[in-house]
Amino acid sequence: MARVPVVFTVNGTEAAEFVEPGAMLSDVLRDKLDLTGTRVGCSQGTCGACTVMIDGELILSCLTPAQRVNGKSVVTIEGVATNGELDPIQQAFATGFATQCGFCTSGMIVAAKALLDANPDPSRDEVVDAISGNICRCTGYEPIINAILSAAAERRVAKSA
Amino acid sequence: MALDIVKVDSVREAAATIAASGDAYFLAGGTILARVANTGGFPVRTMVLSDGLGLDAIAVDGDTIEIGAAATMTRIAAEPRLAFLRPVAESIGGPAIRNMATVGGNLFARYPYGDFAVALLALDAEVTIEDAEKTRTTGLDDFLASAPAGGIVRALRFKLPPDGAFRFTKVVRKHPHGASVLSIAAVLPETGGKVSNARVAYGAMSERPMRAKAVEGALEGRALDAQTLENALKVATDGCQPQTDPQATDWYRMTVLPVHLKRLLSGEGRF
Ligand SMILES: Cc1cc2nc3c(=O)[nH]c(=O)nc-3n(C[C@H](O)[C@H](O)[C@H](O)COP(=O)(O)OP(=O)(O)OC[C@H]3O[C@@H](n4cnc5c(N)ncnc54)[C@H](O)[C@@H]3O)c2cc1C
Ligand code: FES
Ligand code: FES
């Protein structure tokens, strides 16, 4: 089957590629665009490692054909920092031991960003819900939940400054 | 394997494209179909996109609600007029799954999934289906009982239940959101202190979401008192044929269903 063109914005930059028909966005991000921060753990929708944002909504890139993203705007883990400055969420993960092997971390941080962008002052239960589609086999989740709560506080301070 | 992704301009064109091919499927949220495509569970060569077909609207006409088949769980949970369905929508996966998973796709979900269909069964929903030639409407009971007959589900329609009459519970092992050990939805309207037109539906208690008709019969025309509850619980598992899967054994499901039904009917627990 002939390759098909896809054109979309990724982390603010236009991406235009010819891809295998039906290729999932996760594969295009990793193999074509070299954005390997997005992980593929299961290709089944169950681990959340491939989580990205499409037009501001949290989506699983392993279940999204790239052709579906034509004309849309994608944010991956590589787009979470601003001008080389880590987002408070990334900082909190690093300082709060919320990342060990790191496999789940990109998906966790993107899920946390989607939460905090919409809800700057979440409750603990809301944080648990926000990462409930993301599996971590290392940390036991507590450090991740705490990191997101402290990043939320940090972001609120930064906003009011 | 390469997959052909087809964008169409109308639901009819989608239905015709799928009817003309043996291995083309409608792609709604993709939380089931894209998994199959990734793992080769059955051959999928073509996916017809639901995008841009206007299938995601939620409309209210008096006390009748119409939910477009492509409305997502996130949309349902955010809709103030459907607040009673929020616990159902929010029980289905984490936020990314809820942003993708559609109401229409839920009707085709395999065991033990289909929690939203369970709620729609209790609500006595009608399904509107468009195929290559015509549009037809059928009860969700009949729709679920027959093998998928082809065509595109356009919408689900039902009457708003009286305030407080809708109840839902879902038993999971993985918190906060897991696949069902079982789920129960009920609409229990009361007139003069007696239940009238009760509808009770189960998820994960047979291959597809099912009505608990014997329970409905035991409740009909009676006050929800201890005696009625006892009568209903005696027939709680009538017609059930659950399966064994990583969530629970068939035996466990049969054993705990009456416990959860009792809590739901007596107003204890979460719904
Ligand atoms: C991690 C995870 C957790 C999940 N948890 C739950 C859960 O707790 N409860 C639950 O019920 N489900 C659950 N699911 C299953 C699934 O997400 C839902 O059932 C969802 O509603 C399916 O909808 P979809 O739009 O993604 O379907 P798709 O994958 O797009 O489609 C599924 C099937 O239905 C057909 N189809 C879809 N829409 C239509 C239509 N309008 N007309 C005709 N055919 C159509 C497709 O062709 C396909 O064969 C889960 C899935 C995952 C991956
Ligand atoms: S790789 Fe997408 S959810 Fe696991
Ligand atoms: S840090 Fe290893 S899976 Fe989460």
Short mmCIF file of C-alpha atoms and ligand atoms in Angstrom, two decimals:
data_model
loop_
_atom_site.label_atom_id
_atom_site.label_comp_id
_atom_site.label_asym_id
_atom_site.label_seq_id
_atom_site.Cartn_x
_atom_site.Cartn_y
_atom_site.Cartn_z
CA MET A 1 0.00 0.00 0.00
CA ALA A 2 1.34 3.44 -0.90
CA ARG A 3 2.46 5.70 1.90
CA VAL A 4 0.12 8.49 2.90
CA PRO A 5 0.89 12.07 3.93
CA VAL A 6 0.12 13.34 7.42
CA VAL A 7 0.54 16.95 8.49
CA PHE A 8 0.08 18.10 12.06
CA THR A 9 1.68 20.32 14.67
CA VAL A 10 3.79 18.69 17.33
CA ASN A 11 5.00 20.76 20.26
CA GLY A 12 4.38 23.92 18.23
CA THR A 13 6.30 22.82 15.14
CA GLU A 14 4.73 21.54 11.92
CA ALA A 15 5.40 17.90 11.13
CA ALA A 16 4.82 16.63 7.59
CA GLU A 17 5.59 12.99 6.90
CA PHE A 18 4.71 10.13 4.61
CA VAL A 19 3.64 7.21 6.76
CA GLU A 20 2.54 3.61 6.38
CA PRO A 21 -1.29 3.68 6.05
CA GLY A 22 -2.85 3.01 9.43
CA ALA A 23 0.37 3.67 11.37
CA MET A 24 -0.40 4.63 14.93
CA LEU A 25 0.61 8.09 16.15
CA SER A 26 2.94 6.54 18.76
CA ASP A 27 5.00 4.89 16.01
CA VAL A 28 5.12 8.03 13.90
CA LEU A 29 6.26 10.11 16.88
CA ARG A 30 8.98 7.65 17.81
CA ASP A 31 10.18 6.29 14.48
CA LYS A 32 9.66 9.22 12.12
CA LEU A 33 9.93 12.28 14.33
CA ASP A 34 12.49 10.91 16.78
CA LEU A 35 10.30 11.96 19.71
CA THR A 36 11.15 8.85 21.69
CA GLY A 37 10.00 10.32 25.02
CA THR A 38 6.58 8.84 24.24
CA ARG A 39 6.81 5.20 25.28
CA VAL A 40 4.95 2.18 23.98
CA GLY A 41 4.35 -0.36 26.71
CA CYS A 42 1.38 -2.38 25.55
CA SER A 43 -0.25 -1.06 22.33
CA GLN A 44 -3.49 -2.04 24.12
CA GLY A 45 -4.62 1.11 25.89
CA THR A 46 -3.88 -0.36 29.29
CA CYS A 47 -0.53 1.09 30.42
CA GLY A 48 -0.80 4.80 29.54
CA ALA A 49 2.90 5.11 28.67
CA CYS A 50 1.99 6.48 25.21
CA THR A 51 -0.27 9.28 26.56
CA VAL A 52 -0.09 12.57 24.65
CA MET A 53 -2.38 15.58 24.27
CA ILE A 54 -4.26 16.21 21.05
CA ASP A 55 -5.90 19.65 20.80
CA GLY A 56 -5.59 19.85 24.59
CA GLU A 57 -7.22 16.46 25.29
CA LEU A 58 -5.45 13.49 26.81
CA ILE A 59 -5.31 10.66 24.24
CA LEU A 60 -3.55 7.31 23.89
CA SER A 61 -1.26 7.58 20.88
CA CYS A 62 -0.97 3.79 20.48
CA LEU A 63 -4.69 3.59 19.63
CA THR A 64 -4.82 6.68 17.39
CA PRO A 65 -4.05 6.28 13.69
CA ALA A 66 -1.75 9.15 12.67
CA GLN A 67 -4.09 10.00 9.80
CA ARG A 68 -6.70 10.92 12.40
CA VAL A 69 -4.44 13.67 13.70
CA ASN A 70 -4.15 15.52 10.38
CA GLY A 71 -4.43 19.26 11.03
CA LYS A 72 -4.38 18.85 14.79
CA SER A 73 -1.98 19.94 17.48
CA VAL A 74 -0.09 17.31 19.47
CA VAL A 75 1.84 17.87 22.70
CA THR A 76 4.26 15.16 23.82
CA ILE A 77 6.56 14.99 26.86
CA GLU A 78 9.16 16.88 24.79
CA GLY A 79 6.75 19.84 24.69
CA VAL A 80 6.13 20.10 28.43
CA ALA A 81 9.25 22.15 29.29
CA THR A 82 9.27 25.79 28.17
CA ASN A 83 12.47 27.23 26.64
CA GLY A 84 14.58 24.56 28.29
CA GLU A 85 13.02 25.26 31.72
CA LEU A 86 11.47 22.19 33.31
CA ASP A 87 7.78 22.49 34.13
CA PRO A 88 7.14 22.38 37.90
CA ILE A 89 5.62 18.91 37.32
CA GLN A 90 8.88 17.62 35.85
CA GLN A 91 10.86 19.28 38.63
CA ALA A 92 8.64 17.75 41.29
CA PHE A 93 9.00 14.27 39.75
CA ALA A 94 12.78 14.62 39.79
CA THR A 95 13.07 15.90 43.34
CA GLY A 96 10.26 13.77 44.79
CA PHE A 97 11.64 10.37 43.63
CA ALA A 98 8.51 10.02 41.52
CA THR A 99 10.50 8.37 38.76
CA GLN A 100 12.57 5.20 39.05
CA CYS A 101 13.03 3.19 35.85
CA GLY A 102 11.32 6.07 34.03
CA PHE A 103 9.22 4.01 31.65
CA CYS A 104 5.89 5.37 32.88
CA THR A 105 7.16 8.88 33.57
CA SER A 106 6.39 10.59 30.24
CA GLY A 107 2.80 9.39 30.28
CA MET A 108 2.40 10.28 33.95
CA ILE A 109 3.71 13.82 33.41
CA VAL A 110 1.53 14.45 30.36
CA ALA A 111 -1.51 13.14 32.29
CA ALA A 112 -0.59 15.42 35.21
CA LYS A 113 -0.22 18.39 32.86
CA ALA A 114 -3.69 17.78 31.40
CA LEU A 115 -5.08 17.72 34.94
CA LEU A 116 -3.31 20.86 36.17
CA ASP A 117 -4.03 22.83 32.98
CA ALA A 118 -7.75 22.25 33.59
CA ASN A 119 -7.77 22.16 37.38
CA PRO A 120 -4.95 24.08 39.11
CA ASP A 121 -5.97 23.01 42.62
CA PRO A 122 -6.93 19.32 42.47
CA SER A 123 -7.80 17.14 45.44
CA ARG A 124 -5.81 13.96 46.09
CA ASP A 125 -8.70 11.89 44.67
CA GLU A 126 -8.69 14.00 41.52
CA VAL A 127 -4.95 13.36 41.13
CA VAL A 128 -5.52 9.62 41.58
CA ASP A 129 -8.25 9.72 38.93
CA ALA A 130 -6.01 11.71 36.57
CA ILE A 131 -3.30 9.02 36.58
CA SER A 132 -5.65 6.06 36.89
CA GLY A 133 -5.02 5.06 33.26
CA ASN A 134 -1.25 5.01 33.79
CA ILE A 135 0.56 2.02 35.23
CA CYS A 136 3.78 2.36 37.26
CA ARG A 137 5.51 -0.83 38.34
CA CYS A 138 8.25 0.88 40.37
CA THR A 139 7.18 3.70 42.63
CA GLY A 140 4.01 2.43 44.30
CA TYR A 141 2.28 5.64 43.06
CA GLU A 142 2.52 7.59 46.34
CA PRO A 143 5.57 9.66 45.29
CA ILE A 144 3.85 10.40 41.94
CA ILE A 145 0.65 11.59 43.62
CA ASN A 146 2.67 13.73 46.04
CA ALA A 147 4.79 15.17 43.23
CA ILE A 148 1.70 16.22 41.28
CA LEU A 149 0.15 17.84 44.36
CA SER A 150 3.33 19.77 45.13
CA ALA A 151 3.71 20.78 41.47
CA ALA A 152 0.15 22.09 41.57
CA ALA A 153 1.05 24.27 44.56
CA GLU A 154 4.26 25.39 42.81
CA ARG A 155 2.40 26.30 39.61
CA ARG A 156 -0.17 28.29 41.58
CA VAL A 157 2.60 30.27 43.27
CA ALA A 158 4.31 30.86 39.91
CA LYS A 159 1.03 32.08 38.43
CA SER A 160 0.26 34.49 41.24
CA ALA A 161 3.85 35.88 41.24
CA MET B 1 0.01 -4.83 8.33
CA ALA B 2 -1.06 -1.73 6.43
CA LEU B 3 -4.50 -0.44 7.25
CA ASP B 4 -6.61 1.66 4.98
CA ILE B 5 -8.07 4.67 6.84
CA VAL B 6 -11.12 6.04 5.05
CA LYS B 7 -12.81 9.36 5.71
CA VAL B 8 -16.38 9.63 4.50
CA ASP B 9 -18.89 12.48 4.23
CA SER B 10 -22.00 10.79 5.57
CA VAL B 11 -23.16 7.97 7.82
CA ARG B 12 -24.80 6.33 4.79
CA GLU B 13 -21.50 6.35 2.92
CA ALA B 14 -19.82 4.80 5.97
CA ALA B 15 -22.46 2.06 6.10
CA ALA B 16 -22.16 1.41 2.36
CA THR B 17 -18.36 1.26 2.48
CA ILE B 18 -18.45 -1.23 5.34
CA ALA B 19 -21.22 -3.33 3.76
CA ALA B 20 -19.26 -3.59 0.53
CA SER B 21 -16.16 -4.97 2.25
CA GLY B 22 -15.62 -8.02 4.42
CA ASP B 23 -12.94 -6.55 6.63
CA ALA B 24 -13.86 -2.86 7.06
CA TYR B 25 -14.95 -1.51 10.45
CA PHE B 26 -16.26 1.78 11.77
CA LEU B 27 -13.65 3.52 13.95
CA ALA B 28 -15.19 5.48 16.83
CA GLY B 29 -12.88 5.94 19.84
CA GLY B 30 -10.74 3.00 18.80
CA THR B 31 -10.26 1.76 22.36
CA ILE B 32 -11.41 -1.66 21.21
CA LEU B 33 -10.91 -1.65 17.45
CA ALA B 34 -7.40 -0.15 17.38
CA ARG B 35 -6.35 -2.74 19.98
CA VAL B 36 -7.55 -5.47 17.66
CA ALA B 37 -5.71 -3.87 14.76
CA ASN B 38 -2.50 -3.69 16.83
CA THR B 39 -2.64 -7.32 17.88
CA GLY B 40 -4.28 -8.94 14.87
CA GLY B 41 -7.17 -10.41 16.91
CA PHE B 42 -9.22 -10.56 13.71
CA PRO B 43 -8.35 -9.14 10.30
CA VAL B 44 -9.02 -5.42 10.03
CA ARG B 45 -7.95 -4.01 6.66
CA THR B 46 -10.01 -0.84 6.56
CA MET B 47 -11.18 1.58 9.20
CA VAL B 48 -13.91 4.08 8.32
CA LEU B 49 -13.52 7.18 10.50
CA SER B 50 -16.45 8.47 12.54
CA ASP B 51 -14.86 11.94 12.48
CA GLY B 52 -16.87 14.87 11.14
CA LEU B 53 -20.15 12.98 10.77
CA GLY B 54 -21.96 14.93 13.50
CA LEU B 55 -22.59 11.79 15.53
CA ASP B 56 -21.50 13.24 18.85
CA ALA B 57 -24.42 15.55 19.67
CA ILE B 58 -26.48 15.27 22.84
CA ALA B 59 -30.02 16.60 22.38
CA VAL B 60 -32.85 17.08 24.85
CA ASP B 61 -36.47 17.32 23.73
CA GLY B 62 -38.77 17.63 26.74
CA ASP B 63 -38.01 14.56 28.82
CA THR B 64 -36.47 12.65 25.91
CA ILE B 65 -32.68 12.47 25.61
CA GLU B 66 -30.87 11.57 22.43
CA ILE B 67 -27.17 10.76 22.67
CA GLY B 68 -25.18 10.57 19.43
CA ALA B 69 -23.27 7.31 19.13
CA ALA B 70 -19.90 9.08 18.95
CA ALA B 71 -20.42 11.03 22.20
CA THR B 72 -17.55 10.16 24.51
CA MET B 73 -17.66 9.21 28.19
CA THR B 74 -16.04 12.59 28.96
CA ARG B 75 -18.89 14.39 27.14
CA ILE B 76 -21.52 12.41 29.04
CA ALA B 77 -19.83 13.12 32.39
CA ALA B 78 -19.73 16.85 31.62
CA GLU B 79 -23.38 17.12 30.55
CA PRO B 80 -25.42 18.64 33.41
CA ARG B 81 -28.69 17.10 32.20
CA LEU B 82 -27.09 13.66 32.36
CA ALA B 83 -25.65 14.06 35.86
CA PHE B 84 -27.25 10.77 36.91
CA LEU B 85 -25.14 8.96 34.27
CA ARG B 86 -21.89 10.52 35.44
CA PRO B 87 -20.91 7.63 37.75
CA VAL B 88 -21.39 5.24 34.83
CA ALA B 89 -19.30 7.28 32.38
CA GLU B 90 -16.61 7.97 34.96
CA SER B 91 -16.28 4.26 35.78
CA ILE B 92 -14.98 3.55 32.28
CA GLY B 93 -11.16 3.81 32.23
CA GLY B 94 -8.86 6.70 33.10
CA PRO B 95 -9.20 10.18 31.55
CA ALA B 96 -7.54 9.28 28.22
CA ILE B 97 -9.84 6.28 27.71
CA ARG B 98 -12.87 8.40 28.68
CA ASN B 99 -11.83 11.06 26.12
CA MET B 100 -11.83 8.37 23.44
CA ALA B 101 -14.43 5.72 24.42
CA THR B 102 -17.83 6.34 22.84
CA VAL B 103 -21.36 5.35 23.77
CA GLY B 104 -21.84 3.59 20.41
CA GLY B 105 -18.62 1.59 20.79
CA ASN B 106 -19.75 0.47 24.24
CA LEU B 107 -22.68 -1.43 22.69
CA PHE B 108 -20.16 -3.62 20.86
CA ALA B 109 -17.77 -4.13 23.76
CA ARG B 110 -16.99 -7.72 24.64
CA TYR B 111 -17.21 -9.33 28.07
CA PRO B 112 -16.76 -8.00 30.76
CA TYR B 113 -17.06 -4.52 29.20
CA GLY B 114 -20.25 -2.72 28.23
CA ASP B 115 -21.06 -0.87 31.47
CA PHE B 116 -22.68 2.04 29.65
CA ALA B 117 -24.84 -0.37 27.66
CA VAL B 118 -26.00 -1.83 30.99
CA ALA B 119 -27.21 1.62 32.06
CA LEU B 120 -28.90 2.16 28.69
CA LEU B 121 -30.67 -1.20 29.01
CA ALA B 122 -32.10 -0.16 32.37
CA LEU B 123 -33.18 3.13 30.77
CA ASP B 124 -35.09 1.21 28.07
CA ALA B 125 -33.09 2.95 25.34
CA GLU B 126 -33.90 2.71 21.64
CA VAL B 127 -31.14 2.43 19.07
CA THR B 128 -31.24 4.18 15.71
CA ILE B 129 -29.23 2.36 13.06
CA GLU B 130 -28.50 3.50 9.54
CA ASP B 131 -27.48 1.03 6.91
CA ALA B 132 -26.68 1.48 3.24
CA GLU B 133 -30.39 1.84 2.34
CA LYS B 134 -32.49 2.86 5.32
CA THR B 135 -32.65 4.03 8.91
CA ARG B 136 -34.36 1.86 11.51
CA THR B 137 -35.02 2.02 15.24
CA THR B 138 -35.06 -0.92 17.60
CA GLY B 139 -35.05 -1.59 21.34
CA LEU B 140 -31.60 -2.00 22.87
CA ASP B 141 -32.68 -5.42 24.26
CA ASP B 142 -33.25 -6.73 20.75
CA PHE B 143 -30.16 -5.02 19.42
CA LEU B 144 -27.93 -6.64 22.02
CA ALA B 145 -29.63 -10.03 21.69
CA SER B 146 -29.00 -10.28 17.94
CA ALA B 147 -25.56 -10.55 16.42
CA PRO B 148 -24.42 -7.16 15.06
CA ALA B 149 -26.51 -6.93 11.92
CA GLY B 150 -24.38 -4.31 10.21
CA GLY B 151 -25.11 -0.65 9.77
CA ILE B 152 -23.95 2.33 11.80
CA VAL B 153 -25.51 3.18 15.14
CA ARG B 154 -26.48 6.84 14.92
CA ALA B 155 -27.99 7.49 18.34
CA LEU B 156 -29.49 6.17 21.56
CA ARG B 157 -32.76 7.61 22.79
CA PHE B 158 -34.48 7.27 26.16
CA LYS B 159 -36.78 9.06 28.56
CA LEU B 160 -35.22 10.82 31.52
CA PRO B 161 -35.97 8.69 34.58
CA PRO B 162 -37.82 10.31 37.50
CA ASP B 163 -35.47 12.06 39.95
CA GLY B 164 -33.60 9.53 42.08
CA ALA B 165 -35.05 6.50 40.22
CA PHE B 166 -31.79 5.56 38.47
CA ARG B 167 -29.24 3.52 40.42
CA PHE B 168 -25.90 2.08 39.33
CA THR B 169 -23.18 0.07 40.94
CA LYS B 170 -20.01 -1.45 39.55
CA VAL B 171 -17.77 -3.87 41.38
CA VAL B 172 -14.08 -3.71 40.45
CA ARG B 173 -10.82 -5.07 41.78
CA LYS B 174 -8.55 -2.39 40.36
CA HIS B 175 -9.36 0.96 41.90
CA PRO B 176 -10.45 3.56 41.08
CA HIS B 177 -11.32 2.29 37.58
CA GLY B 178 -11.20 -1.34 36.60
CA ALA B 179 -13.03 -3.82 34.43
CA SER B 180 -16.25 -5.11 35.94
CA VAL B 181 -16.50 -8.04 38.27
CA LEU B 182 -20.12 -7.11 37.65
CA SER B 183 -22.24 -4.01 37.19
CA ILE B 184 -25.92 -3.40 37.94
CA ALA B 185 -28.14 -0.56 36.71
CA ALA B 186 -31.74 -0.10 37.76
CA VAL B 187 -34.56 2.33 37.11
CA LEU B 188 -37.08 2.04 39.94
CA PRO B 189 -39.89 4.56 39.48
CA GLU B 190 -42.35 4.60 42.39
CA THR B 191 -46.01 5.58 42.35
CA GLY B 192 -47.90 5.71 45.62
CA GLY B 193 -45.02 3.99 47.41
CA LYS B 194 -45.02 1.06 44.95
CA VAL B 195 -42.50 0.28 42.25
CA SER B 196 -43.93 0.52 38.75
CA ASN B 197 -42.12 -0.28 35.50
CA ALA B 198 -38.95 -1.45 37.21
CA ARG B 199 -36.01 -2.19 34.93
CA VAL B 200 -32.90 -3.92 36.16
CA ALA B 201 -29.86 -4.80 34.03
CA TYR B 202 -26.59 -6.60 34.70
CA GLY B 203 -23.12 -6.37 33.17
CA ALA B 204 -20.62 -9.26 33.18
CA MET B 205 -23.33 -11.70 34.31
CA SER B 206 -23.72 -13.17 30.83
CA GLU B 207 -21.96 -12.81 27.53
CA ARG B 208 -23.65 -9.48 26.80
CA PRO B 209 -25.38 -6.96 29.10
CA MET B 210 -28.70 -8.54 30.14
CA ARG B 211 -32.04 -7.66 31.72
CA ALA B 212 -32.85 -9.24 35.08
CA LYS B 213 -36.47 -9.90 34.19
CA ALA B 214 -37.25 -12.15 37.16
CA VAL B 215 -36.02 -9.43 39.54
CA GLU B 216 -38.12 -6.84 37.72
CA GLY B 217 -41.14 -9.14 38.11
CA ALA B 218 -40.53 -9.54 41.84
CA LEU B 219 -40.38 -5.77 42.33
CA GLU B 220 -43.31 -4.79 40.14
CA GLY B 221 -46.26 -3.27 41.98
CA ARG B 222 -44.68 -3.72 45.41
CA ALA B 223 -43.19 -1.46 48.05
CA LEU B 224 -39.40 -1.82 48.32
CA ASP B 225 -39.65 -3.47 51.74
CA ALA B 226 -37.87 -6.42 53.35
CA GLN B 227 -40.27 -9.01 51.90
CA THR B 228 -39.99 -7.63 48.36
CA LEU B 229 -36.20 -7.56 48.67
CA GLU B 230 -36.17 -11.18 49.80
CA ASN B 231 -38.36 -12.21 46.86
CA ALA B 232 -36.15 -10.32 44.42
CA LEU B 233 -32.94 -11.79 45.80
CA LYS B 234 -34.29 -15.34 45.42
CA VAL B 235 -34.37 -14.86 41.66
CA ALA B 236 -31.34 -12.54 41.42
CA THR B 237 -29.21 -14.93 39.35
CA ASP B 238 -32.00 -16.31 37.12
CA GLY B 239 -30.70 -16.53 33.55
CA CYS B 240 -27.15 -15.50 34.50
CA GLN B 241 -24.22 -17.23 32.80
CA PRO B 242 -21.12 -15.34 33.86
CA GLN B 243 -17.63 -16.21 32.69
CA THR B 244 -14.32 -16.71 34.45
CA ASP B 245 -11.72 -14.05 33.64
CA PRO B 246 -8.88 -12.23 35.45
CA GLN B 247 -11.44 -10.19 37.40
CA ALA B 248 -13.35 -13.10 38.94
CA THR B 249 -14.51 -16.67 38.50
CA ASP B 250 -18.02 -17.45 37.31
CA TRP B 251 -18.71 -18.91 40.78
CA TYR B 252 -17.63 -15.70 42.52
CA ARG B 253 -19.83 -13.58 40.28
CA MET B 254 -22.87 -15.79 40.96
CA THR B 255 -22.14 -15.70 44.69
CA VAL B 256 -21.67 -11.94 45.12
CA LEU B 257 -24.33 -10.66 42.72
CA PRO B 258 -27.17 -10.96 45.28
CA VAL B 259 -25.08 -9.09 47.86
CA HIS B 260 -24.60 -6.14 45.54
CA LEU B 261 -28.18 -6.27 44.28
CA LYS B 262 -29.41 -6.14 47.86
CA ARG B 263 -27.26 -3.08 48.57
CA LEU B 264 -28.46 -1.36 45.42
CA LEU B 265 -32.15 -2.06 46.03
CA SER B 266 -32.03 -1.15 49.69
CA GLY B 267 -30.23 2.08 48.99
CA GLU B 268 -26.92 1.22 50.64
CA GLY B 269 -23.57 1.56 48.92
CA ARG B 270 -22.51 3.57 45.92
CA PHE B 271 -24.79 4.56 43.05
C1 LIG C 1 -7.82 0.33 29.54
C2 LIG C 1 -9.24 0.13 29.11
C3 LIG C 1 -10.24 0.15 30.07
C4 LIG C 1 -11.58 -0.04 29.71
N1 LIG C 1 -12.51 -0.04 30.68
C5 LIG C 1 -13.81 -0.24 30.36
C6 LIG C 1 -14.81 -0.29 31.36
O1 LIG C 1 -14.52 -0.15 32.55
N2 LIG C 1 -16.09 -0.50 30.98
C7 LIG C 1 -16.45 -0.66 29.67
O2 LIG C 1 -17.63 -0.82 29.39
N3 LIG C 1 -15.52 -0.64 28.70
C8 LIG C 1 -14.21 -0.44 29.01
N4 LIG C 1 -13.26 -0.45 28.03
C9 LIG C 1 -13.64 -0.79 26.65
C10 LIG C 1 -13.95 0.40 25.75
O3 LIG C 1 -13.09 1.48 26.01
C11 LIG C 1 -15.38 0.91 25.87
O4 LIG C 1 -16.28 -0.16 25.82
C12 LIG C 1 -15.73 1.95 24.79
O5 LIG C 1 -17.00 2.50 25.05
C13 LIG C 1 -15.68 1.44 23.37
O6 LIG C 1 -15.94 2.52 22.50
P1 LIG C 1 -14.97 2.98 21.30
O7 LIG C 1 -15.58 4.19 20.73
O8 LIG C 1 -13.57 3.10 21.74
O9 LIG C 1 -15.11 1.73 20.33
P2 LIG C 1 -14.26 1.37 19.01
O10 LIG C 1 -13.03 0.67 19.40
O11 LIG C 1 -14.12 2.55 18.12
O12 LIG C 1 -15.29 0.35 18.35
C14 LIG C 1 -15.60 -0.89 18.93
C15 LIG C 1 -16.45 -1.72 17.96
O13 LIG C 1 -17.74 -1.12 17.81
C16 LIG C 1 -17.97 -0.74 16.46
N5 LIG C 1 -18.62 0.57 16.50
C17 LIG C 1 -18.24 1.65 17.23
N6 LIG C 1 -19.12 2.66 17.08
C18 LIG C 1 -20.07 2.19 16.22
C19 LIG C 1 -21.25 2.77 15.66
N7 LIG C 1 -21.64 4.02 15.97
N8 LIG C 1 -21.99 2.01 14.81
C20 LIG C 1 -21.61 0.75 14.50
N9 LIG C 1 -20.50 0.15 15.00
C21 LIG C 1 -19.75 0.87 15.84
C22 LIG C 1 -16.60 -0.69 15.82
O14 LIG C 1 -16.66 -0.93 14.43
C23 LIG C 1 -15.87 -1.79 16.56
O15 LIG C 1 -16.15 -3.04 16.01
C24 LIG C 1 -11.91 -0.25 28.35
C25 LIG C 1 -10.92 -0.25 27.39
C26 LIG C 1 -9.58 -0.06 27.74
C27 LIG C 1 -8.53 -0.07 26.69
S1 FES C 2 1.26 1.78 24.86
FE1 FES C 2 -0.55 2.93 24.69
S2 FES C 2 -1.55 2.47 26.52
FE2 FES C 2 0.17 1.15 26.64
S1 FES C 3 9.08 4.48 37.30
FE1 FES C 3 9.26 2.46 36.50
S2 FES C 3 7.25 2.14 35.75
FE2 FES C 3 7.02 3.98 36.82
#
